[in-house]
Coordinates of N, CA and C in Angstrom, one line a residue:
M1 N 0.8 -1.2 0.0 CA 0.0 0.0 0.0 C 0.9 1.3 0.0
L2 N 1.9 1.3 0.9 CA 2.8 2.4 1.0 C 3.5 2.6 -0.3
N3 N 4.0 1.5 -0.9 CA 4.7 1.6 -2.2 C 3.8 2.1 -3.3
T4 N 2.6 1.8 -3.3 CA 1.6 2.3 -4.3 C 1.4 3.8 -4.1
V5 N 1.3 4.3 -2.9 CA 1.2 5.7 -2.7 C 2.4 6.5 -3.1
K6 N 3.6 5.9 -2.9 CA 4.8 6.5 -3.3 C 4.9 6.6 -4.8
Q7 N 4.5 5.6 -5.5 CA 4.5 5.6 -7.0 C 3.5 6.6 -7.5
V8 N 2.4 6.7 -6.9 CA 1.4 7.7 -7.3 C 1.9 9.1 -7.2
F9 N 2.5 9.4 -6.1 CA 3.0 10.8 -5.8 C 4.3 11.1 -6.7
R10 N 4.8 10.2 -7.4 CA 5.9 10.4 -8.3 C 5.4 10.9 -9.7
S11 N 4.1 10.8 -9.9 CA 3.5 11.2 -11.2 C 3.3 12.8 -11.2
P12 N 4.0 13.5 -12.2 CA 3.8 15.0 -12.2 C 2.3 15.4 -12.4
K13 N 1.6 14.7 -13.3 CA 0.2 15.0 -13.5 C -0.6 14.9 -12.2
F14 N -0.4 13.8 -11.5 CA -1.1 13.6 -10.2 C -0.8 14.8 -9.3
L15 N 0.5 15.1 -9.2 CA 0.9 16.2 -8.2 C 0.2 17.5 -8.6
V16 N 0.2 17.8 -9.9 CA -0.5 19.1 -10.3 C -1.9 19.1 -9.9
G17 N -2.6 18.0 -10.3 CA -4.0 17.9 -9.9 C -4.3 17.9 -8.4
F18 N -3.4 17.2 -7.7 CA -3.5 17.1 -6.2 C -3.4 18.5 -5.6
F19 N -2.4 19.3 -6.0 CA -2.2 20.6 -5.4 C -3.3 21.6 -5.9
L20 N -3.8 21.4 -7.1 CA -4.9 22.3 -7.5 C -6.1 22.0 -6.7
F21 N -6.4 20.7 -6.4 CA -7.5 20.3 -5.6 C -7.4 20.9 -4.1
I22 N -6.1 20.8 -3.6 CA -5.9 21.3 -2.2 C -6.1 22.8 -2.2
A23 N -5.6 23.5 -3.3 CA -5.8 25.0 -3.4 C -7.3 25.3 -3.4
V24 N -8.1 24.6 -4.2 CA -9.5 24.9 -4.3 C -10.2 24.6 -3.0
L25 N -9.8 23.5 -2.3 CA -10.4 23.1 -1.1 C -10.1 24.2 0.0
L26 N -8.8 24.6 0.1 CA -8.5 25.7 1.1 C -9.2 27.0 0.8
T27 N -9.3 27.3 -0.5 CA -10.0 28.5 -0.9 C -11.5 28.5 -0.4
C28 N -12.1 27.3 -0.6 CA -13.5 27.2 -0.2 C -13.7 27.2 1.3
I29 N -12.6 26.9 2.1 CA -12.7 26.9 3.5 C -12.4 28.3 4.1
I30 N -11.3 28.9 3.5 CA -10.8 30.1 4.1 C -11.6 31.4 3.6
Y31 N -11.9 31.4 2.3 CA -12.5 32.6 1.7 C -13.8 33.0 2.4
P32 N -14.7 32.0 2.7 CA -16.0 32.4 3.4 C -15.7 33.0 4.8
L33 N -14.6 32.6 5.4 CA -14.3 33.2 6.7 C -13.9 34.7 6.6
I34 N -13.3 35.1 5.4 CA -12.9 36.4 5.2 C -14.0 37.3 4.6
I35 N -14.6 36.8 3.6 CA -15.8 37.4 3.0 C -17.1 36.7 3.4
T36 N -17.7 37.4 4.3 CA -18.9 36.7 4.9 C -20.2 37.2 4.3
D37 N -20.1 37.9 3.2 CA -21.4 38.4 2.5 C -22.1 37.3 1.8
D38 N -23.4 37.5 1.7 CA -24.2 36.6 0.9 C -23.8 36.5 -0.5
P39 N -23.5 35.3 -1.0 CA -23.0 35.2 -2.4 C -24.0 35.8 -3.4
L40 N -25.3 35.9 -3.1 CA -26.3 36.4 -4.0 C -26.6 37.8 -3.8
A41 N -25.9 38.5 -2.9 CA -26.1 39.9 -2.6 C -25.7 40.8 -3.7
M42 N -26.5 41.7 -4.2 CA -26.2 42.6 -5.3 C -25.5 43.8 -4.8
V43 N -24.2 43.6 -4.6 CA -23.4 44.7 -4.0 C -23.1 45.7 -5.1
G44 N -23.2 45.4 -6.3 CA -22.9 46.4 -7.4 C -24.1 47.1 -7.9
N45 N -25.3 47.0 -7.3 CA -26.5 47.6 -7.7 C -26.8 47.4 -9.2
G46 N -26.6 46.1 -9.6 CA -27.0 45.7 -11.0 C -26.1 46.2 -12.1
N47 N -24.8 46.5 -11.7 CA -23.9 47.0 -12.7 C -22.7 46.0 -12.8
F48 N -22.1 46.0 -14.1 CA -20.9 45.3 -14.3 C -19.7 46.1 -13.7
Y49 N -18.9 45.5 -12.8 CA -17.7 46.1 -12.3 C -16.5 45.3 -12.8
A50 N -15.6 46.0 -13.4 CA -14.3 45.3 -13.8 C -13.6 44.9 -12.5
P51 N -12.7 43.9 -12.6 CA -11.9 43.5 -11.4 C -11.1 44.7 -10.9
G52 N -11.1 44.8 -9.6 CA -10.4 45.9 -8.9 C -11.0 46.2 -7.5
T53 N -10.4 47.2 -6.9 CA -10.8 47.6 -5.6 C -11.7 48.9 -5.7
Y54 N -12.8 48.9 -5.1 CA -13.7 50.0 -5.2 C -14.0 50.7 -3.8
V55 N -14.2 52.0 -3.8 CA -14.5 52.7 -2.6 C -16.0 53.1 -2.6
N56 N -16.6 53.0 -1.5 CA -18.0 53.4 -1.4 C -18.2 54.9 -1.6
Q57 N -18.9 55.3 -2.6 CA -19.1 56.7 -2.9 C -19.8 57.5 -1.8
E58 N -20.8 56.8 -1.2 CA -21.5 57.5 -0.2 C -20.6 57.9 1.0
D59 N -19.6 57.2 1.2 CA -18.6 57.5 2.3 C -17.7 58.7 1.9
V60 N -17.5 58.8 0.6 CA -16.6 59.8 0.1 C -17.3 61.1 -0.1
I61 N -18.4 61.1 -0.8 CA -19.2 62.3 -1.0 C -20.6 62.1 -0.3
Y62 N -20.7 62.8 0.8 CA -21.9 62.7 1.7 C -22.5 64.0 2.0
A63 N -23.7 64.1 1.9 CA -24.5 65.3 2.3 C -25.8 64.9 2.9
S64 N -26.1 65.6 4.0 CA -27.4 65.2 4.7 C -28.6 65.6 3.8
G65 N -29.6 64.8 3.9 CA -30.8 65.0 3.1 C -30.7 64.3 1.8
E66 N -31.7 64.5 0.9 CA -31.8 63.9 -0.4 C -31.0 64.6 -1.4
L67 N -30.0 63.8 -2.0 CA -29.2 64.4 -3.1 C -30.0 64.5 -4.3
M68 N -30.2 65.7 -4.9 CA -31.0 65.8 -6.1 C -30.1 66.1 -7.3
N69 N -28.9 66.6 -7.2 CA -28.1 66.9 -8.4 C -26.7 67.0 -8.0
I70 N -25.8 66.5 -8.9 CA -24.4 66.7 -8.7 C -23.9 67.2 -10.0
Q71 N -23.2 68.3 -10.1 CA -22.7 68.8 -11.3 C -21.3 69.4 -11.2
R72 N -20.6 69.5 -12.3 CA -19.3 70.0 -12.3 C -19.2 71.4 -12.9
D73 N -18.6 72.4 -12.3 CA -18.5 73.7 -12.8 C -17.1 74.1 -13.1
P74 N -16.7 74.0 -14.3 CA -15.2 74.2 -14.7 C -14.9 75.7 -15.0
T75 N -15.9 76.6 -14.9 CA -15.7 78.0 -15.4 C -14.5 78.6 -14.8
A76 N -14.4 78.6 -13.5 CA -13.2 79.2 -12.8 C -11.9 78.6 -13.3
Y77 N -11.9 77.3 -13.5 CA -10.6 76.7 -13.9 C -10.3 77.1 -15.4
L78 N -11.3 77.2 -16.2 CA -11.1 77.6 -17.6 C -10.6 79.0 -17.7
E79 N -11.2 79.9 -16.9 CA -10.7 81.3 -16.9 C -9.3 81.4 -16.4
A80 N -8.9 80.5 -15.5 CA -7.5 80.6 -14.9 C -6.6 79.9 -15.9
T81 N -7.1 79.0 -16.7 CA -6.2 78.2 -17.5 C -5.9 78.8 -18.9
L82 N -7.0 79.3 -19.5 CA -6.9 79.8 -20.9 C -6.5 81.2 -21.0
T83 N -5.5 81.5 -21.7 CA -5.0 82.9 -21.9 C -5.8 83.5 -23.0
Q84 N -5.6 84.8 -23.2 CA -6.3 85.5 -24.3 C -5.9 85.0 -25.7
T85 N -4.6 84.6 -25.7 CA -4.1 84.0 -27.0 C -4.8 82.7 -27.3
N86 N -5.0 81.9 -26.2 CA -5.7 80.6 -26.4 C -7.2 80.8 -26.9
I87 N -7.8 81.8 -26.3 CA -9.2 82.2 -26.7 C -9.3 82.6 -28.1
D88 N -8.3 83.5 -28.5 CA -8.3 83.9 -29.9 C -8.0 82.7 -30.9
D89 N -7.2 81.8 -30.5 CA -6.9 80.6 -31.3 C -8.2 79.8 -31.4
I90 N -8.9 79.6 -30.3 CA -10.1 78.8 -30.4 C -11.1 79.5 -31.3
R91 N -11.3 80.8 -31.3 CA -12.2 81.5 -32.2 C -11.8 81.3 -33.6
A92 N -10.4 81.4 -33.9 CA -9.9 81.2 -35.2 C -10.2 79.8 -35.7
W93 N -10.0 78.8 -34.9 CA -10.3 77.4 -35.3 C -11.8 77.2 -35.6
L94 N -12.6 77.7 -34.7 CA -14.1 77.5 -34.9 C -14.6 78.1 -36.2
K95 N -14.0 79.3 -36.5 CA -14.4 80.0 -37.7 C -14.0 79.2 -39.0
K96 N -12.8 78.6 -38.9 CA -12.2 78.0 -40.1 C -12.7 76.5 -40.2
C97 N -13.0 75.8 -39.1 CA -13.2 74.4 -39.2 C -14.7 74.0 -38.9
T98 N -15.6 75.0 -38.6 CA -17.0 74.6 -38.3 C -17.9 75.5 -39.1
E99 N -19.1 75.2 -39.1 CA -20.1 76.0 -39.8 C -20.9 77.0 -38.8
I100 N -20.4 77.2 -37.7 CA -21.0 78.1 -36.7 C -20.9 79.5 -37.2
A101 N -22.0 80.3 -37.1 CA -22.0 81.6 -37.6 C -20.9 82.5 -36.9
P102 N -20.1 83.2 -37.6 CA -19.0 84.0 -37.0 C -19.4 84.9 -35.9
E103 N -20.6 85.5 -36.0 CA -21.1 86.4 -35.0 C -21.4 85.7 -33.7
E104 N -21.8 84.4 -33.8 CA -22.0 83.7 -32.5 C -20.7 83.4 -31.9
I105 N -19.6 83.2 -32.6 CA -18.3 82.9 -32.1 C -17.7 84.2 -31.5
D106 N -17.9 85.3 -32.2 CA -17.3 86.6 -31.6 C -18.0 87.0 -30.4
D107 N -19.3 86.8 -30.2 CA -20.0 87.2 -29.1 C -20.1 86.2 -27.9
A108 N -19.5 85.1 -28.1 CA -19.6 84.0 -27.1 C -18.6 84.3 -26.0
D109 N -19.1 83.9 -24.8 CA -18.2 84.0 -23.6 C -17.3 82.7 -23.6
I110 N -16.4 82.6 -22.6 CA -15.5 81.5 -22.5 C -16.2 80.2 -22.4
E111 N -17.2 80.1 -21.6 CA -18.0 78.9 -21.4 C -18.6 78.4 -22.7
T112 N -19.2 79.3 -23.4 CA -19.9 79.0 -24.7 C -18.8 78.6 -25.7
L113 N -17.7 79.3 -25.8 CA -16.6 78.9 -26.7 C -16.1 77.5 -26.5
V114 N -15.9 77.2 -25.2 CA -15.4 75.9 -24.8 C -16.5 74.8 -25.2
K115 N -17.7 75.2 -25.0 CA -18.8 74.2 -25.4 C -18.8 73.9 -26.9
F116 N -18.6 75.0 -27.7 CA -18.5 74.8 -29.2 C -17.3 74.0 -29.5
W117 N -16.2 74.2 -28.7 CA -14.9 73.5 -29.0 C -15.1 72.0 -28.7
N118 N -15.7 71.7 -27.5 CA -15.8 70.3 -27.1 C -16.7 69.5 -28.1
Q119 N -17.7 70.3 -28.7 CA -18.6 69.6 -29.6 C -18.0 69.4 -31.0
N120 N -17.0 70.2 -31.4 CA -16.5 70.2 -32.7 C -15.0 69.8 -32.9
Y121 N -14.2 69.9 -31.9 CA -12.8 69.8 -32.1 C -12.4 68.4 -32.5
D122 N -11.6 68.3 -33.5 CA -11.1 67.1 -34.0 C -9.7 67.4 -34.7
P123 N -8.6 66.7 -34.2 CA -7.3 66.9 -34.8 C -7.3 66.8 -36.3
A124 N -8.1 65.8 -36.8 CA -8.2 65.6 -38.2 C -8.6 66.9 -39.0
K125 N -9.6 67.6 -38.4 CA -10.1 68.8 -39.0 C -9.0 69.9 -39.0
T126 N -8.2 69.9 -37.9 CA -7.0 70.9 -37.9 C -6.0 70.6 -39.0
K127 N -5.8 69.3 -39.2 CA -4.8 69.0 -40.3 C -5.4 69.3 -41.6
A128 N -6.7 69.0 -41.8 CA -7.3 69.3 -43.1 C -7.4 70.7 -43.4
A129 N -7.5 71.6 -42.4 CA -7.5 73.0 -42.6 C -6.2 73.6 -42.9
K130 N -5.1 72.8 -42.9 CA -3.8 73.2 -43.3 C -3.2 74.2 -42.4
F131 N -3.4 74.0 -41.1 CA -2.7 74.9 -40.1 C -1.3 74.4 -40.1
T132 N -0.4 75.3 -39.6 CA 1.0 75.0 -39.5 C 1.2 73.9 -38.4
S133 N 2.3 73.2 -38.5 CA 2.6 72.2 -37.5 C 2.7 72.8 -36.1
A134 N 3.2 74.0 -35.9 CA 3.3 74.7 -34.6 C 1.9 75.0 -34.1
K135 N 1.0 75.4 -35.0 CA -0.4 75.7 -34.7 C -1.1 74.5 -34.2
R136 N -0.9 73.4 -35.0 CA -1.6 72.1 -34.6 C -1.2 71.7 -33.2
K137 N 0.1 71.8 -32.9 CA 0.6 71.4 -31.6 C 0.0 72.3 -30.5
A138 N -0.2 73.6 -30.9 CA -0.8 74.6 -29.9 C -2.3 74.2 -29.6
Y139 N -3.0 73.7 -30.7 CA -4.4 73.3 -30.5 C -4.5 72.0 -29.7
D140 N -3.5 71.2 -29.8 CA -3.5 69.9 -29.0 C -3.2 70.3 -27.5
R141 N -2.4 71.3 -27.3 CA -2.2 71.8 -25.9 C -3.4 72.4 -25.3
I142 N -4.1 73.1 -26.1 CA -5.4 73.7 -25.7 C -6.4 72.7 -25.3
A143 N -6.5 71.6 -26.2 CA -7.4 70.5 -25.9 C -7.1 69.8 -24.6
K144 N -5.8 69.6 -24.3 CA -5.4 69.0 -23.1 C -5.7 69.9 -21.9
A145 N -5.5 71.2 -22.0 CA -5.7 72.2 -21.0 C -7.2 72.2 -20.6
I146 N -8.1 72.2 -21.6 CA -9.5 72.2 -21.4 C -10.0 70.9 -20.7
K147 N -9.4 69.8 -21.1 CA -9.7 68.5 -20.5 C -9.3 68.5 -19.0
Q148 N -8.1 69.0 -18.8 CA -7.6 69.1 -17.4 C -8.5 70.0 -16.5
A149 N -9.0 71.1 -17.1 CA -9.8 72.0 -16.4 C -11.1 71.3 -16.0
Y150 N -11.7 70.5 -16.8 CA -12.9 69.8 -16.5 C -12.6 68.7 -15.4
T151 N -11.4 68.1 -15.5 CA -11.0 67.1 -14.5 C -10.8 67.8 -13.1
N152 N -10.2 69.0 -13.1 CA -9.9 69.6 -11.8 C -11.1 70.4 -11.2
A153 N -12.2 70.5 -12.0 CA -13.3 71.3 -11.5 C -14.0 70.6 -10.3
K154 N -14.5 71.4 -9.5 CA -15.2 70.9 -8.3 C -16.5 70.3 -8.6
L155 N -16.9 69.3 -7.8 CA -18.3 68.7 -7.9 C -19.1 69.5 -6.9
E156 N -20.2 70.0 -7.4 CA -21.2 70.8 -6.6 C -22.4 69.8 -6.3
I157 N -22.6 69.7 -5.0 CA -23.7 68.7 -4.6 C -24.9 69.5 -4.1
Y158 N -26.1 69.2 -4.6 CA -27.3 69.9 -4.2 C -28.3 68.9 -3.6
R159 N -29.1 69.5 -2.8 CA -30.3 68.7 -2.3 C -31.5 69.6 -2.3
K160 N -32.7 69.0 -2.2 CA -33.9 69.7 -2.2 C -34.2 70.2 -0.8
G161 N -34.3 71.5 -0.7 CA -34.6 72.1 0.6 C -36.0 72.1 1.0
D162 N -36.3 72.7 2.2 CA -37.7 72.7 2.7 C -38.6 73.5 1.8
N163 N -38.1 74.5 1.1 CA -38.9 75.3 0.2 C -39.1 74.6 -1.2
G164 N -38.6 73.5 -1.4 CA -38.7 72.8 -2.6 C -37.6 73.1 -3.7
E165 N -36.7 74.1 -3.4 CA -35.7 74.5 -4.3 C -34.4 73.8 -4.0
L166 N -33.5 73.6 -5.0 CA -32.2 73.0 -4.8 C -31.3 73.9 -4.1
E167 N -30.6 73.4 -3.1 CA -29.7 74.1 -2.3 C -28.3 73.4 -2.3
Q168 N -27.3 74.2 -2.6 CA -25.9 73.6 -2.6 C -25.5 73.3 -1.2
V169 N -25.1 72.0 -0.9 CA -24.8 71.6 0.4 C -23.3 71.3 0.6
K170 N -22.6 71.1 -0.6 CA -21.2 70.7 -0.4 C -20.5 70.8 -1.8
T171 N -19.2 71.1 -1.8 CA -18.4 71.0 -3.0 C -17.2 70.1 -2.7
V172 N -16.9 69.3 -3.7 CA -15.8 68.3 -3.5 C -14.7 68.6 -4.6
N173 N -13.5 68.9 -4.1 CA -12.4 69.2 -5.0 C -11.9 67.9 -5.6
A174 N -11.6 67.9 -6.9 CA -11.1 66.7 -7.6 C -9.7 66.2 -7.0
K175 N -9.0 67.1 -6.4 CA -7.7 66.8 -5.8 C -7.7 66.6 -4.3
T176 N -8.9 66.4 -3.8 CA -9.1 66.0 -2.4 C -9.1 64.5 -2.2
F177 N -8.3 64.0 -1.4 CA -8.2 62.5 -1.2 C -8.7 62.1 0.2
V178 N -9.1 60.9 0.3 CA -9.5 60.3 1.6 C -8.7 59.1 1.9
N179 N -8.5 58.9 3.2 CA -7.8 57.7 3.6 C -8.7 56.5 3.4
T180 N -8.2 55.4 2.8 CA -9.0 54.2 2.6 C -9.4 53.5 3.9
D181 N -8.7 53.8 5.0 CA -9.1 53.2 6.2 C -10.4 53.9 6.8
D182 N -10.8 55.0 6.2 CA -11.9 55.7 6.7 C -13.2 55.5 5.9
V183 N -13.1 54.7 4.8 CA -14.2 54.5 4.0 C -14.4 53.0 3.7
T184 N -15.5 52.6 3.3 CA -15.8 51.2 3.0 C -15.2 50.8 1.6
T185 N -14.4 49.8 1.5 CA -13.9 49.4 0.2 C -14.3 47.9 0.0
R186 N -14.4 47.6 -1.3 CA -14.6 46.2 -1.7 C -13.7 45.9 -2.9
T187 N -13.1 44.7 -2.8 CA -12.2 44.2 -3.9 C -12.9 43.1 -4.6
F188 N -13.2 43.3 -5.9 CA -13.8 42.3 -6.7 C -12.7 41.7 -7.6
I189 N -12.2 40.6 -7.2 CA -11.0 40.0 -8.0 C -11.5 39.6 -9.4
L190 N -12.7 39.1 -9.5 CA -13.2 38.7 -10.8 C -14.3 39.6 -11.3
G191 N -14.5 40.7 -10.6 CA -15.5 41.7 -11.0 C -16.9 41.2 -10.6
T192 N -18.0 41.8 -11.1 CA -19.3 41.5 -10.8 C -20.1 41.0 -12.0
D193 N -21.2 40.3 -11.8 CA -22.0 39.9 -13.0 C -23.0 41.0 -13.3
N194 N -24.0 40.7 -14.2 CA -24.9 41.7 -14.7 C -25.9 42.0 -13.6
F195 N -26.0 41.3 -12.5 CA -26.8 41.6 -11.4 C -26.1 42.3 -10.3
G196 N -24.8 42.6 -10.5 CA -24.0 43.3 -9.5 C -23.5 42.4 -8.4
R197 N -23.5 41.1 -8.6 CA -23.0 40.2 -7.6 C -21.6 39.8 -7.8
D198 N -20.8 39.7 -6.7 CA -19.4 39.4 -6.7 C -19.2 38.0 -7.3
V199 N -18.5 37.9 -8.5 CA -18.4 36.7 -9.2 C -17.6 35.7 -8.4
L200 N -16.5 36.1 -7.7 CA -15.6 35.2 -7.0 C -16.4 34.6 -5.8
T201 N -17.2 35.4 -5.1 CA -18.0 34.9 -4.0 C -19.0 33.8 -4.4
E202 N -19.6 34.1 -5.6 CA -20.6 33.1 -6.1 C -19.8 31.9 -6.5
L203 N -18.7 32.0 -7.1 CA -17.9 30.8 -7.6 C -17.5 30.0 -6.5
V204 N -17.0 30.6 -5.4 CA -16.5 29.9 -4.2 C -17.7 29.1 -3.6
A205 N -18.9 29.8 -3.5 CA -20.0 29.2 -2.9 C -20.5 28.0 -3.7
A206 N -20.5 28.1 -5.0 CA -20.9 27.0 -5.9 C -19.9 25.9 -5.8
T207 N -18.6 26.2 -5.8 CA -17.6 25.1 -5.7 C -17.7 24.4 -4.3
K208 N -18.0 25.1 -3.3 CA -18.2 24.5 -1.9 C -19.3 23.6 -1.9
T209 N -20.4 24.0 -2.6 CA -21.6 23.1 -2.7 C -21.3 21.8 -3.5
S210 N -20.6 22.0 -4.6 CA -20.2 20.8 -5.4 C -19.3 19.9 -4.7
L211 N -18.3 20.4 -3.9 CA -17.4 19.5 -3.2 C -18.2 18.8 -2.1
S212 N -19.1 19.5 -1.4 CA -19.9 18.9 -0.4 C -20.7 17.7 -0.9
I213 N -21.4 18.0 -2.1 CA -22.2 16.9 -2.7 C -21.3 15.7 -3.0
G214 N -20.1 16.0 -3.6 CA -19.2 14.9 -4.0 C -18.7 14.1 -2.8
L215 N -18.4 14.9 -1.7 CA -17.9 14.2 -0.5 C -19.0 13.4 0.2
I216 N -20.2 13.9 0.2 CA -21.3 13.1 0.8 C -21.6 11.9 0.0
A217 N -21.6 12.0 -1.4 CA -21.9 10.9 -2.2 C -20.8 9.8 -2.0
G218 N -19.5 10.3 -1.9 CA -18.4 9.3 -1.7 C -18.5 8.6 -0.4
L219 N -18.9 9.4 0.7 CA -19.0 8.7 2.0 C -20.1 7.7 2.0
I220 N -21.3 8.0 1.3 CA -22.4 7.1 1.3 C -22.0 5.8 0.5
A221 N -21.3 6.0 -0.6 CA -20.9 4.9 -1.4 C -19.9 4.0 -0.7
T222 N -19.0 4.7 0.1 CA -18.0 4.0 0.9 C -18.6 3.2 2.0
A223 N -19.6 3.8 2.6 CA -20.3 3.2 3.7 C -21.1 1.9 3.3
I224 N -21.7 2.1 2.1 CA -22.4 0.9 1.6 C -21.5 -0.2 1.2
G225 N -20.4 0.2 0.5 CA -19.4 -0.8 0.1 C -18.7 -1.5 1.3
L226 N -18.5 -0.7 2.4 CA -17.9 -1.3 3.6 C -18.8 -2.2 4.3
C227 N -20.0 -1.8 4.4 CA -21.0 -2.7 5.0 C -21.2 -4.0 4.2
L228 N -21.2 -3.9 2.9 CA -21.4 -5.2 2.1 C -20.1 -6.0 2.2
G229 N -18.9 -5.4 2.3 CA -17.7 -6.1 2.4 C -17.6 -6.8 3.7
L230 N -18.0 -6.1 4.8 CA -17.9 -6.8 6.1 C -19.0 -7.9 6.2
L231 N -20.1 -7.7 5.6 CA -21.1 -8.7 5.6 C -20.7 -9.9 4.8
S232 N -20.0 -9.7 3.7 CA -19.6 -10.8 2.9 C -18.5 -11.6 3.6
G233 N -17.6 -10.9 4.3 CA -16.6 -11.6 5.1 C -17.2 -12.3 6.3
Y234 N -18.3 -11.8 6.9 CA -18.9 -12.4 8.0 C -19.5 -13.7 7.7
I235 N -20.2 -13.8 6.5 CA -20.9 -15.0 6.2 C -20.1 -15.9 5.3
G236 N -18.9 -15.4 4.9 CA -17.9 -16.2 4.1 C -18.4 -16.6 2.8
G237 N -19.2 -15.8 2.1 CA -19.7 -16.2 0.9 C -19.4 -15.3 -0.3
T238 N -19.8 -15.6 -1.4 CA -19.6 -14.8 -2.6 C -20.7 -13.7 -2.7
P239 N -20.5 -12.7 -3.5 CA -21.5 -11.7 -3.7 C -22.9 -12.2 -3.9
D240 N -23.1 -13.3 -4.6 CA -24.4 -13.9 -4.8 C -25.0 -14.4 -3.5
N241 N -24.1 -15.0 -2.7 CA -24.6 -15.5 -1.4 C -25.0 -14.3 -0.5
V242 N -24.3 -13.2 -0.6 CA -24.6 -12.0 0.2 C -26.0 -11.5 -0.2
I243 N -26.2 -11.4 -1.5 CA -27.5 -10.9 -2.0 C -28.6 -11.8 -1.5
M244 N -28.4 -13.2 -1.6 CA -29.4 -14.1 -1.1 C -29.6 -14.0 0.4
F245 N -28.5 -13.7 1.1 CA -28.6 -13.6 2.6 C -29.4 -12.4 2.9
I246 N -29.2 -11.2 2.2 CA -30.0 -10.0 2.5 C -31.5 -10.2 2.1
T247 N -31.7 -11.0 1.0 CA -33.1 -11.2 0.6 C -33.8 -12.1 1.6
N248 N -33.1 -13.1 2.2 CA -33.8 -13.9 3.2 C -34.1 -13.2 4.4
L249 N -33.3 -12.1 4.7 CA -33.6 -11.3 5.9 C -35.0 -10.6 5.8

């Protein structure tokens, strides 16, 4: 018996399968002790989440009362970022590369100009309009500056007041960070499914159930075989005699 076990453990294929089985078994035992959530709990609110670590937004952006609107106001950042030369360049590009009426472009404020820009800017149009290489690079820098301004803009959070009107309750700066120890975080190693459920938690729960069924079935089969073997040895007969003995009982 011992020699047979030694021979089996010398097989590379057996060792790979054996260690994989042990890894799965340990995962099914240890993982539920760490992640105690219900495998069918919709932690993602019905959204697909890519694998990664997520921070609870309610912990990061919180305002008392009912949140009615969250908007980003980049005006101040645009005014601080764009120079008069940049604004003149934007007007020149819009007049040459779009069909917007020139009077609308000349009379537009910075916010409206940037709105026209975001709706129409395309590097391919800049190249087709035969701007110089230096000018094309300048327009690329303007595009990056505008994008950065929107990224840095504060989030304004509003709620519905007692008078029924929206009231600003908080602003959140894009460069304000929070300590992850102070907020609720979840790590989805395999992401979530279309119901927002943690795929790994579901997989571990299903694997645990399958292993339990296999173990119980094996124990039952072993118990039946052991009983029949002991009975066969007790009456000293062949399997046919054992069946006849059981029938006569």
